[in-house]
């Protein structure tokens, strides 16, 4: 009998909070690879006797993130020590929230490509500290303590996901929600978002989960999806061949697209958690939660509504424009200058997105800044250039960041709106296309517009796309009738 399998996936996401200073001390928390051990003090270096002090801003940011994830905020929670020995944590423990976290019972909702709506539970969100960054050379290792004690929140999902697509969309949605709160950069590239996956398989319909495997070292959302697919296939094959899945931690090997054992259950660490004696209980009052709620930035859903109401965009366009916060910012910057939301939206949704997709980049890396795109749109809006010429101008502007108005003048792209000049062209076309005129006169009312369009096309071609199409139309009509 062929068995049917079902997979069970839970994700643990770590986010660095952009608080400016670290969680237990006043050291700067802007961490990048260029600065090495420049933002350190006895507290974040873990010197014996140095006492941590909780940064209030960390709590504010953490609450904001948890509220955005529909969590319940606990009025009382505490910090715990997770004990382990590793050079990146010289205190020999990490301060985290184990027994009782500050937030729990949230959820994220999203729609899959098939249109199916999915709701994934969030078990809890906890505040903890980052470790130093270890960089391993051939014969030596380096530690960068600029990362030590940068505030983190860990978001632990329920084991609600059933395949890699759901996991991928969960991460995408989580990233977008948090981006809107502005509490984290949520970038896997720079390490401000990290993700581990717990994966198991069970017989379809079973109520008992199989043995789960934790996969680490996932460096992109795509890697998460591929590691999940790989693990599901590996575990099913193992069981079908009479083996059993071991509870273990595995690493994703990006080069070979496989997972490898990092440590088995026997090697699993006992973290000997206990309450952190150097910190007080974390108390968050209802009044404080209300204050933070008032200060929440606009959510994506609210922005969609605003785009529909203030810019008269339809829902579909508003959803695409707001999917990435940066794209919605870009759109609003363009509109501020162009004063034409509909045309700006059309250009971004077609031309700009086409280029982003083709170049495989985000809007931040797009070569035409919002001011210059707004100028191109204004040139169309004021009939200074035709839409056809605007497309050429757009292509030029991709590699030329000068003021579009200067480019238009330099390349002689101005739209011709001078009637006498256009009239000459219309006469030339009509003189050379006697057949078209006859065709037009013979055509019934239904076919006339199509024939007319053909004649307009000829004039536009003659003008190299620069004639004002409205005037061309009017002149041809008056000549023909
Ligand atoms: Zn410090």
Short mmCIF file of C-alpha atoms and ligand atoms in Angstrom, two decimals:
data_model
loop_
_atom_site.label_atom_id
_atom_site.label_comp_id
_atom_site.label_asym_id
_atom_site.label_seq_id
_atom_site.Cartn_x
_atom_site.Cartn_y
_atom_site.Cartn_z
CA UNK A 1 0.00 0.00 0.00
CA UNK A 2 1.29 3.43 -0.88
CA UNK A 3 1.22 5.73 2.11
CA UNK A 4 0.35 9.39 1.80
CA UNK A 5 2.45 11.85 3.74
CA UNK A 6 1.86 15.22 5.24
CA UNK A 7 4.61 17.58 6.33
CA UNK A 8 4.59 19.87 9.34
CA UNK A 9 6.65 23.06 9.37
CA UNK A 10 7.29 25.67 12.03
CA UNK A 11 9.59 28.66 11.63
CA UNK A 12 11.70 30.58 14.12
CA UNK A 13 12.57 34.07 12.93
CA UNK A 14 15.10 36.34 14.60
CA UNK A 15 14.89 40.07 13.90
CA UNK A 16 17.37 42.76 14.91
CA UNK A 17 15.59 45.85 16.22
CA UNK A 18 16.74 49.21 14.83
CA UNK A 19 16.84 50.93 18.21
CA UNK A 20 20.10 52.78 17.63
CA UNK A 21 21.62 51.50 20.88
CA UNK A 22 22.07 47.99 22.28
CA UNK A 23 19.68 46.18 24.60
CA UNK A 24 21.65 46.31 27.89
CA UNK A 25 24.06 49.23 27.37
CA UNK A 26 24.33 52.55 25.52
CA UNK A 27 26.67 51.28 22.80
CA UNK A 28 25.62 52.00 19.22
CA UNK A 29 23.83 49.11 17.57
CA UNK A 30 24.35 49.98 13.92
CA UNK A 31 26.18 46.89 12.94
CA UNK A 32 27.93 46.39 9.66
CA UNK A 33 30.91 44.41 8.53
CA UNK A 34 33.11 47.49 8.17
CA UNK A 35 33.20 48.38 11.86
CA UNK A 36 34.98 45.83 14.05
CA UNK A 37 34.87 45.99 17.85
CA UNK A 38 34.29 49.74 17.76
CA UNK A 39 30.97 49.81 19.66
CA UNK A 40 31.77 47.87 22.82
CA UNK A 41 31.83 48.30 26.60
CA UNK A 42 32.25 46.01 29.63
CA UNK A 43 28.53 45.12 29.53
CA UNK A 44 28.31 43.92 25.92
CA UNK A 45 31.78 42.36 26.14
CA UNK A 46 30.43 40.29 29.05
CA UNK A 47 32.99 41.36 31.64
CA UNK A 48 32.39 39.73 35.05
CA UNK A 49 30.35 41.98 37.32
CA UNK A 50 29.06 44.26 34.57
CA UNK A 51 25.32 44.68 35.01
CA UNK A 52 22.74 44.88 32.20
CA UNK A 53 20.14 47.67 32.11
CA UNK A 54 17.12 47.21 29.86
CA UNK A 55 16.81 49.78 27.04
CA UNK A 56 13.23 51.16 27.11
CA UNK A 57 13.21 51.66 23.34
CA UNK A 58 13.73 47.92 22.86
CA UNK A 59 10.48 47.25 24.71
CA UNK A 60 8.62 49.89 22.67
CA UNK A 61 9.88 48.45 19.38
CA UNK A 62 9.26 44.86 20.45
CA UNK A 63 5.68 45.71 21.45
CA UNK A 64 5.12 47.48 18.13
CA UNK A 65 6.29 44.41 16.21
CA UNK A 66 4.16 42.07 18.32
CA UNK A 67 1.05 44.23 17.91
CA UNK A 68 1.57 44.24 14.15
CA UNK A 69 1.64 40.43 14.34
CA UNK A 70 -1.71 40.43 16.18
CA UNK A 71 -0.15 39.23 19.45
CA UNK A 72 -1.41 39.57 22.99
CA UNK A 73 1.05 41.62 25.05
CA UNK A 74 1.70 40.23 28.54
CA UNK A 75 1.70 42.80 31.34
CA UNK A 76 4.28 40.77 33.18
CA UNK A 77 7.15 38.69 31.81
CA UNK A 78 10.75 37.93 32.75
CA UNK A 79 14.24 37.32 31.39
CA UNK A 80 16.09 34.02 31.61
CA UNK A 81 19.63 32.80 31.13
CA UNK A 82 20.30 30.28 28.40
CA UNK A 83 23.60 28.73 29.42
CA UNK A 84 26.09 27.48 26.89
CA UNK A 85 29.74 27.84 26.11
CA UNK A 86 30.74 29.32 22.80
CA UNK A 87 33.29 32.05 22.03
CA UNK A 88 30.67 34.39 20.56
CA UNK A 89 29.02 34.67 24.02
CA UNK A 90 31.76 35.35 26.59
CA UNK A 91 29.27 35.59 29.47
CA UNK A 92 28.67 31.85 28.75
CA UNK A 93 24.98 32.56 28.59
CA UNK A 94 22.53 34.48 26.47
CA UNK A 95 19.81 36.55 28.08
CA UNK A 96 16.45 35.60 26.57
CA UNK A 97 12.83 34.99 27.57
CA UNK A 98 12.16 31.31 28.14
CA UNK A 99 9.46 30.73 30.73
CA UNK A 100 7.29 33.72 30.03
CA UNK A 101 7.69 35.97 27.00
CA UNK A 102 6.38 39.50 26.57
CA UNK A 103 4.03 38.58 23.71
CA UNK A 104 2.12 35.50 22.54
CA UNK A 105 -0.85 34.08 20.60
CA UNK A 106 -0.57 36.11 17.41
CA UNK A 107 -1.11 35.22 13.76
CA UNK A 108 -0.24 36.15 10.19
CA UNK A 109 -2.65 35.87 7.27
CA UNK A 110 -1.82 35.73 3.57
CA UNK A 111 -3.11 34.52 0.24
CA UNK A 112 -1.33 31.88 -1.85
CA UNK A 113 -0.97 32.07 -5.63
CA UNK A 114 -3.91 29.70 -5.94
CA UNK A 115 -6.03 32.26 -4.08
CA UNK A 116 -6.33 30.06 -0.99
CA UNK A 117 -6.20 32.07 2.24
CA UNK A 118 -3.89 30.84 4.98
CA UNK A 119 -3.66 31.82 8.64
CA UNK A 120 -0.53 30.82 10.56
CA UNK A 121 -0.42 31.06 14.34
CA UNK A 122 2.42 32.71 16.25
CA UNK A 123 3.12 30.89 19.51
CA UNK A 124 5.16 33.64 21.10
CA UNK A 125 7.58 36.49 20.57
CA UNK A 126 10.49 36.97 22.93
CA UNK A 127 13.13 39.64 23.52
CA UNK A 128 16.75 38.49 23.58
CA UNK A 129 20.27 39.64 22.80
CA UNK A 130 22.37 38.92 19.74
CA UNK A 131 25.77 37.27 20.10
CA UNK A 132 29.09 38.49 18.75
CA UNK A 133 29.66 37.67 15.08
CA UNK A 134 32.21 34.90 14.56
CA UNK A 135 34.19 34.92 11.33
CA UNK A 136 36.17 31.76 10.70
CA UNK A 137 39.37 31.87 8.67
CA UNK A 138 41.53 28.93 7.68
CA UNK A 139 43.59 28.72 10.84
CA UNK A 140 41.97 31.34 13.02
CA UNK A 141 38.64 32.79 14.09
CA UNK A 142 37.68 36.41 14.63
CA UNK A 143 34.95 37.85 16.82
CA UNK A 144 33.17 41.11 16.16
CA UNK A 145 31.49 42.34 19.34
CA UNK A 146 29.72 45.19 17.57
CA UNK A 147 26.92 42.67 17.12
CA UNK A 148 26.94 41.48 20.74
CA UNK A 149 23.82 42.62 22.64
CA UNK A 150 22.08 44.11 19.63
CA UNK A 151 18.39 43.68 20.55
CA UNK A 152 16.58 40.79 18.90
CA UNK A 153 13.07 39.53 18.92
CA UNK A 154 12.47 35.87 18.16
CA UNK A 155 9.13 35.10 16.50
CA UNK A 156 8.13 31.45 16.93
CA UNK A 157 5.34 30.20 14.70
CA UNK A 158 2.92 27.38 15.42
CA UNK A 159 3.67 24.22 13.39
CA UNK A 160 0.86 25.30 11.05
CA UNK A 161 2.62 25.25 7.68
CA UNK A 162 2.29 22.23 5.39
CA UNK A 163 4.62 22.99 2.48
CA UNK A 164 7.44 25.24 1.30
CA UNK A 165 5.11 27.66 -0.51
CA UNK A 166 3.30 28.44 2.74
CA UNK A 167 6.63 28.92 4.55
CA UNK A 168 7.88 31.23 1.80
CA UNK A 169 4.73 33.36 1.84
CA UNK A 170 4.72 33.41 5.65
CA UNK A 171 8.23 34.90 5.60
CA UNK A 172 7.37 37.39 2.86
CA UNK A 173 4.28 38.57 4.71
CA UNK A 174 6.11 38.76 8.03
CA UNK A 175 8.86 40.82 6.40
CA UNK A 176 6.38 43.26 4.87
CA UNK A 177 4.39 43.64 8.09
CA UNK A 178 7.51 44.39 10.13
CA UNK A 179 8.91 46.71 7.46
CA UNK A 180 5.78 48.85 7.81
CA UNK A 181 6.37 49.16 11.58
CA UNK A 182 9.91 50.46 10.84
CA UNK A 183 11.35 48.64 13.89
CA UNK A 184 13.73 46.46 11.87
CA UNK A 185 15.44 46.42 8.48
CA UNK A 186 14.26 42.81 8.04
CA UNK A 187 17.03 42.00 5.59
CA UNK A 188 18.34 38.47 5.31
CA UNK A 189 21.20 39.85 3.23
CA UNK A 190 22.59 41.93 6.09
CA UNK A 191 21.54 39.46 8.78
CA UNK A 192 18.87 41.60 10.44
CA UNK A 193 16.43 38.75 9.66
CA UNK A 194 17.46 35.14 10.28
CA UNK A 195 15.32 32.03 10.06
CA UNK A 196 15.50 28.42 11.27
CA UNK A 197 12.98 25.79 10.17
CA UNK A 198 11.54 22.84 12.08
CA UNK A 199 10.38 20.14 9.72
CA UNK A 200 8.73 16.74 10.24
CA UNK A 201 6.52 14.38 8.26
CA UNK A 202 3.62 12.19 9.34
CA UNK A 203 1.09 9.91 7.68
CA UNK A 204 -1.75 11.89 6.18
CA UNK A 205 -4.55 12.31 8.69
CA UNK A 206 -2.36 11.36 11.66
CA UNK A 207 -2.78 13.37 14.85
CA UNK A 208 0.75 12.65 16.09
CA UNK A 209 3.58 14.69 14.63
CA UNK A 210 6.69 12.87 13.39
CA UNK A 211 10.17 13.47 14.80
CA UNK A 212 11.23 16.97 13.86
CA UNK A 213 14.50 18.11 12.41
CA UNK A 214 15.76 21.66 12.84
CA UNK A 215 17.47 23.23 9.81
CA UNK A 216 19.83 26.18 10.26
CA UNK A 217 22.11 28.24 8.04
CA UNK A 218 19.32 29.39 5.75
CA UNK A 219 20.43 32.56 4.00
CA UNK A 220 17.48 33.47 1.79
CA UNK A 221 13.74 32.84 1.63
CA UNK A 222 14.40 30.68 -1.43
CA UNK A 223 16.91 28.64 0.57
CA UNK A 224 14.26 28.13 3.27
CA UNK A 225 11.83 26.80 0.66
CA UNK A 226 14.42 24.53 -0.95
CA UNK A 227 15.64 23.17 2.39
CA UNK A 228 12.05 22.35 3.35
CA UNK A 229 11.43 20.52 0.05
CA UNK A 230 14.71 18.64 0.44
CA UNK A 231 14.00 17.67 4.07
CA UNK A 232 10.45 16.48 3.36
CA UNK A 233 11.70 14.24 0.53
CA UNK A 234 14.63 12.97 2.63
CA UNK A 235 12.46 12.12 5.64
CA UNK A 236 9.77 10.35 3.59
CA UNK A 237 12.37 8.29 1.74
CA UNK A 238 14.07 7.39 5.02
CA UNK A 239 10.83 6.18 6.61
CA UNK A 240 9.63 4.33 3.51
CA UNK A 241 12.93 2.44 3.47
CA UNK A 242 12.34 1.25 7.01
CA UNK A 243 14.49 3.85 8.76
CA UNK A 244 13.48 6.46 11.27
CA UNK A 245 14.06 10.18 11.48
CA UNK A 246 16.47 11.27 14.22
CA UNK A 247 15.81 14.39 16.20
CA UNK A 248 18.76 16.46 15.11
CA UNK A 249 19.95 19.84 13.94
CA UNK A 250 21.01 20.04 10.31
CA UNK A 251 22.71 22.73 8.25
CA UNK A 252 21.59 23.80 4.78
CA UNK A 253 24.42 23.37 2.30
CA UNK A 254 23.66 26.01 -0.34
CA UNK A 255 26.34 24.84 -2.73
CA UNK A 256 25.13 21.25 -2.89
CA UNK A 257 21.46 22.07 -2.15
CA UNK A 258 21.24 19.48 0.63
CA UNK A 259 21.03 19.41 4.44
CA UNK A 260 23.81 17.89 6.58
CA UNK A 261 23.87 16.80 10.20
CA UNK A 262 25.21 19.49 12.54
CA UNK A 263 24.45 17.81 15.86
CA UNK A 264 22.35 14.82 16.93
CA UNK A 265 20.00 14.51 19.88
CA UNK A 266 22.77 12.97 22.00
CA UNK A 267 24.81 16.10 21.42
CA UNK A 268 21.84 18.38 22.04
CA UNK A 269 22.61 20.97 24.65
CA UNK A 270 20.95 21.26 28.00
CA UNK A 271 20.74 25.00 28.39
CA UNK A 272 19.97 24.89 32.14
CA UNK A 273 17.63 27.86 31.86
CA UNK A 274 17.08 29.87 34.99
CA UNK A 275 15.70 33.29 35.81
CA UNK A 276 18.12 36.14 35.09
CA UNK A 277 19.01 37.52 38.53
CA UNK A 278 20.51 40.78 37.18
CA UNK A 279 17.27 42.04 35.63
CA UNK A 280 13.90 42.93 37.12
CA UNK A 281 10.64 41.52 35.84
CA UNK A 282 9.48 43.14 32.61
CA UNK A 283 6.27 45.04 33.37
CA UNK A 284 4.28 46.57 30.52
CA UNK A 285 1.12 48.37 31.61
CA UNK A 286 -2.08 48.63 29.56
CA UNK A 287 -1.53 52.40 29.42
CA UNK A 288 1.91 51.88 27.87
CA UNK A 289 0.47 49.43 25.33
CA UNK A 290 -2.22 52.00 24.42
CA UNK A 291 0.45 54.70 23.97
CA UNK A 292 2.41 52.44 21.63
CA UNK A 293 -0.76 51.58 19.69
CA UNK A 294 -1.35 55.29 19.08
CA UNK A 295 2.18 55.60 17.75
CA UNK A 296 1.91 52.67 15.30
CA UNK A 297 2.82 53.63 11.74
CA UNK A 298 0.26 53.11 9.01
CA UNK A 299 -0.28 49.43 8.20
CA UNK A 300 -0.35 48.15 4.66
CA UNK A 301 -4.10 47.63 4.76
CA UNK A 302 -4.64 51.21 5.91
CA UNK A 303 -2.34 52.41 3.14
CA UNK A 304 -4.31 50.45 0.53
CA UNK A 305 -7.49 52.21 1.68
CA UNK A 306 -5.77 55.61 1.63
CA UNK A 307 -4.41 55.01 -1.89
CA UNK A 308 -7.91 54.09 -3.07
CA UNK A 309 -9.48 57.16 -1.47
CA UNK A 310 -6.93 59.93 -1.94
CA UNK A 311 -5.47 58.84 -5.29
CA UNK A 312 -8.57 57.16 -6.79
CA UNK A 313 -6.62 53.99 -7.52
CA UNK A 314 -8.39 50.69 -7.85
CA UNK A 315 -7.79 47.98 -5.26
CA UNK A 316 -5.62 45.81 -7.50
CA UNK A 317 -3.18 48.64 -8.27
CA UNK A 318 -3.12 49.80 -4.63
CA UNK A 319 -2.25 46.26 -3.52
CA UNK A 320 0.68 45.98 -5.92
CA UNK A 321 2.02 49.45 -5.06
CA UNK A 322 1.94 48.72 -1.32
CA UNK A 323 3.33 45.20 -1.37
CA UNK A 324 6.80 46.64 -0.76
CA UNK A 325 6.84 49.69 1.48
CA UNK A 326 9.69 51.26 -0.52
CA UNK A 327 7.68 51.03 -3.75
CA UNK A 328 4.73 52.78 -2.10
CA UNK A 329 7.09 55.50 -0.84
CA UNK A 330 8.52 55.91 -4.34
CA UNK A 331 5.01 56.21 -5.78
CA UNK A 332 4.06 58.89 -3.26
CA UNK A 333 7.24 60.85 -3.95
CA UNK A 334 6.46 60.77 -7.68
CA UNK A 335 2.87 61.90 -7.11
CA UNK A 336 3.96 64.75 -4.87
CA UNK A 337 5.79 66.29 -7.85
CA UNK A 338 3.70 65.06 -10.80
CA UNK A 339 0.29 65.72 -9.20
CA UNK A 340 -1.09 62.98 -11.40
CA UNK A 341 -1.66 59.80 -9.33
CA UNK A 342 -3.27 57.76 -12.11
CA UNK A 343 -0.56 58.38 -14.68
CA UNK A 344 2.17 57.93 -12.05
CA UNK A 345 0.66 54.64 -10.93
CA UNK A 346 0.38 53.43 -14.55
CA UNK A 347 4.01 54.22 -15.25
CA UNK A 348 5.28 52.55 -12.09
CA UNK A 349 3.12 49.46 -12.50
CA UNK A 350 4.11 48.92 -16.12
CA UNK A 351 7.45 50.49 -17.07
CA UNK A 352 9.18 50.63 -13.67
CA UNK A 353 8.14 47.16 -12.51
CA UNK A 354 9.12 45.73 -15.89
CA UNK A 355 12.65 47.10 -15.50
CA UNK A 356 12.90 45.94 -11.85
CA UNK A 357 11.87 42.45 -12.88
CA UNK A 358 14.20 42.39 -15.85
CA UNK A 359 17.19 43.65 -13.82
CA UNK A 360 16.15 41.55 -10.80
CA UNK A 361 16.47 44.51 -8.40
CA UNK A 362 14.37 46.31 -5.80
CA UNK A 363 13.10 49.87 -6.19
CA UNK A 364 15.95 51.15 -3.95
CA UNK A 365 18.41 50.20 -6.70
CA UNK A 366 16.30 51.59 -9.57
CA UNK A 367 18.33 54.05 -11.61
CA UNK A 368 15.61 56.68 -12.23
CA UNK A 369 14.95 58.59 -9.03
CA UNK A 370 11.41 59.61 -8.11
CA UNK A 371 12.04 63.26 -9.02
CA UNK A 372 13.10 62.42 -12.56
CA UNK A 373 10.25 59.98 -13.15
CA UNK A 374 7.86 62.67 -11.88
CA UNK A 375 9.35 65.07 -14.44
CA UNK A 376 8.85 62.60 -17.29
CA UNK A 377 5.23 62.19 -16.21
CA UNK A 378 4.73 65.95 -15.99
CA UNK A 379 6.13 66.33 -19.53
CA UNK A 380 3.47 63.90 -20.78
CA UNK A 381 0.76 65.49 -18.67
CA UNK A 382 1.49 68.95 -20.10
CA UNK A 383 1.59 67.62 -23.67
CA UNK A 384 5.23 68.61 -24.01
CA UNK A 385 6.13 65.09 -25.13
CA UNK A 386 3.95 62.31 -26.50
CA UNK A 387 3.54 59.03 -24.60
CA UNK A 388 5.47 57.28 -27.33
CA UNK A 389 8.41 59.67 -26.97
CA UNK A 390 8.09 59.36 -23.18
CA UNK A 391 8.91 55.67 -23.48
CA UNK A 392 12.06 56.51 -25.43
CA UNK A 393 12.94 59.16 -22.85
CA UNK A 394 12.40 56.61 -20.08
CA UNK A 395 14.85 54.20 -21.74
CA UNK A 396 17.44 56.98 -22.03
CA UNK A 397 16.87 58.08 -18.43
CA UNK A 398 17.70 54.55 -17.24
CA UNK A 399 21.33 55.31 -18.01
CA UNK A 400 21.31 59.11 -17.87
CA UNK A 401 20.39 60.74 -14.59
CA UNK A 402 20.31 64.30 -15.88
CA UNK A 403 17.11 66.34 -15.72
CA UNK A 404 14.69 64.78 -18.28
CA UNK A 405 13.76 68.24 -19.53
CA UNK A 406 17.37 68.79 -20.57
CA UNK A 407 17.45 65.44 -22.36
CA UNK A 408 14.22 66.29 -24.19
CA UNK A 409 15.65 69.60 -25.43
CA UNK A 410 19.00 68.11 -26.31
CA UNK A 411 17.52 65.24 -28.33
CA UNK A 412 14.77 67.35 -29.96
CA UNK A 413 12.02 65.22 -28.49
CA UNK A 414 9.52 68.02 -27.92
CA UNK A 415 6.01 67.25 -29.08
CA UNK A 416 4.93 69.23 -32.12
CA UNK A 417 1.69 71.03 -31.31
CA UNK A 418 2.01 73.71 -33.93
CA UNK A 419 -1.06 73.15 -36.17
CA UNK A 420 0.46 74.55 -39.33
CA UNK A 421 3.44 72.26 -39.03
CA UNK A 422 1.22 69.25 -38.40
CA UNK A 423 -1.09 70.27 -41.20
CA UNK A 424 1.78 70.03 -43.67
CA UNK A 425 2.47 66.50 -42.54
CA UNK A 426 -1.20 65.53 -42.73
CA UNK A 427 -1.40 66.87 -46.27
CA UNK A 428 1.71 64.96 -47.27
CA UNK A 429 0.33 61.69 -45.90
CA UNK A 430 -3.09 62.18 -47.50
CA UNK A 431 -1.50 63.03 -50.85
CA UNK A 432 0.52 59.84 -50.79
CA UNK A 433 -2.28 57.60 -49.54
CA UNK A 434 -5.16 58.21 -51.89
CA UNK A 435 -6.36 54.66 -51.31
CA UNK A 436 -6.73 55.24 -47.62
CA UNK A 437 -8.95 58.25 -48.22
CA UNK A 438 -11.20 56.25 -50.53
CA UNK A 439 -11.22 53.44 -48.04
CA UNK A 440 -12.27 55.85 -45.30
CA UNK A 441 -15.08 57.34 -47.35
CA UNK A 442 -16.38 53.90 -48.32
CA UNK A 443 -16.21 52.51 -44.79
CA UNK A 444 -19.31 52.26 -42.61
CA UNK A 445 -19.49 54.05 -39.24
CA UNK A 446 -18.24 50.97 -37.43
CA UNK A 447 -15.09 50.63 -39.53
CA UNK A 448 -14.27 54.35 -39.95
CA UNK A 449 -12.34 54.72 -36.65
CA UNK A 450 -10.04 51.88 -37.61
CA UNK A 451 -9.18 53.37 -40.99
CA UNK A 452 -8.69 56.75 -39.34
CA UNK A 453 -6.30 55.20 -36.84
CA UNK A 454 -4.23 53.90 -39.75
CA UNK A 455 -3.93 57.40 -41.24
CA UNK A 456 -3.06 58.92 -37.85
CA UNK A 457 -0.37 56.24 -37.54
CA UNK A 458 1.15 57.34 -40.85
CA UNK A 459 1.33 60.98 -39.73
CA UNK A 460 2.82 59.97 -36.37
CA UNK A 461 5.42 57.93 -38.19
CA UNK A 462 6.27 60.86 -40.44
CA UNK A 463 6.67 63.10 -37.36
CA UNK A 464 8.88 60.47 -35.68
CA UNK A 465 6.33 60.19 -32.89
CA UNK A 466 6.50 63.85 -32.01
CA UNK A 467 3.22 65.18 -33.41
CA UNK A 468 0.48 65.81 -30.88
CA UNK A 469 -1.93 62.94 -31.68
CA UNK A 470 -5.02 64.93 -30.72
CA UNK A 471 -4.22 67.67 -33.19
CA UNK A 472 -3.34 65.10 -35.86
CA UNK A 473 -6.72 63.50 -35.33
CA UNK A 474 -8.63 66.75 -35.53
CA UNK A 475 -6.84 67.88 -38.68
CA UNK A 476 -7.37 64.60 -40.54
CA UNK A 477 -11.05 64.57 -39.59
CA UNK A 478 -11.58 68.10 -40.86
CA UNK A 479 -9.76 67.31 -44.13
CA UNK A 480 -11.66 64.10 -44.74
CA UNK A 481 -15.12 65.42 -43.95
ZN1 LIG B 1 28.10 48.03 25.27
#
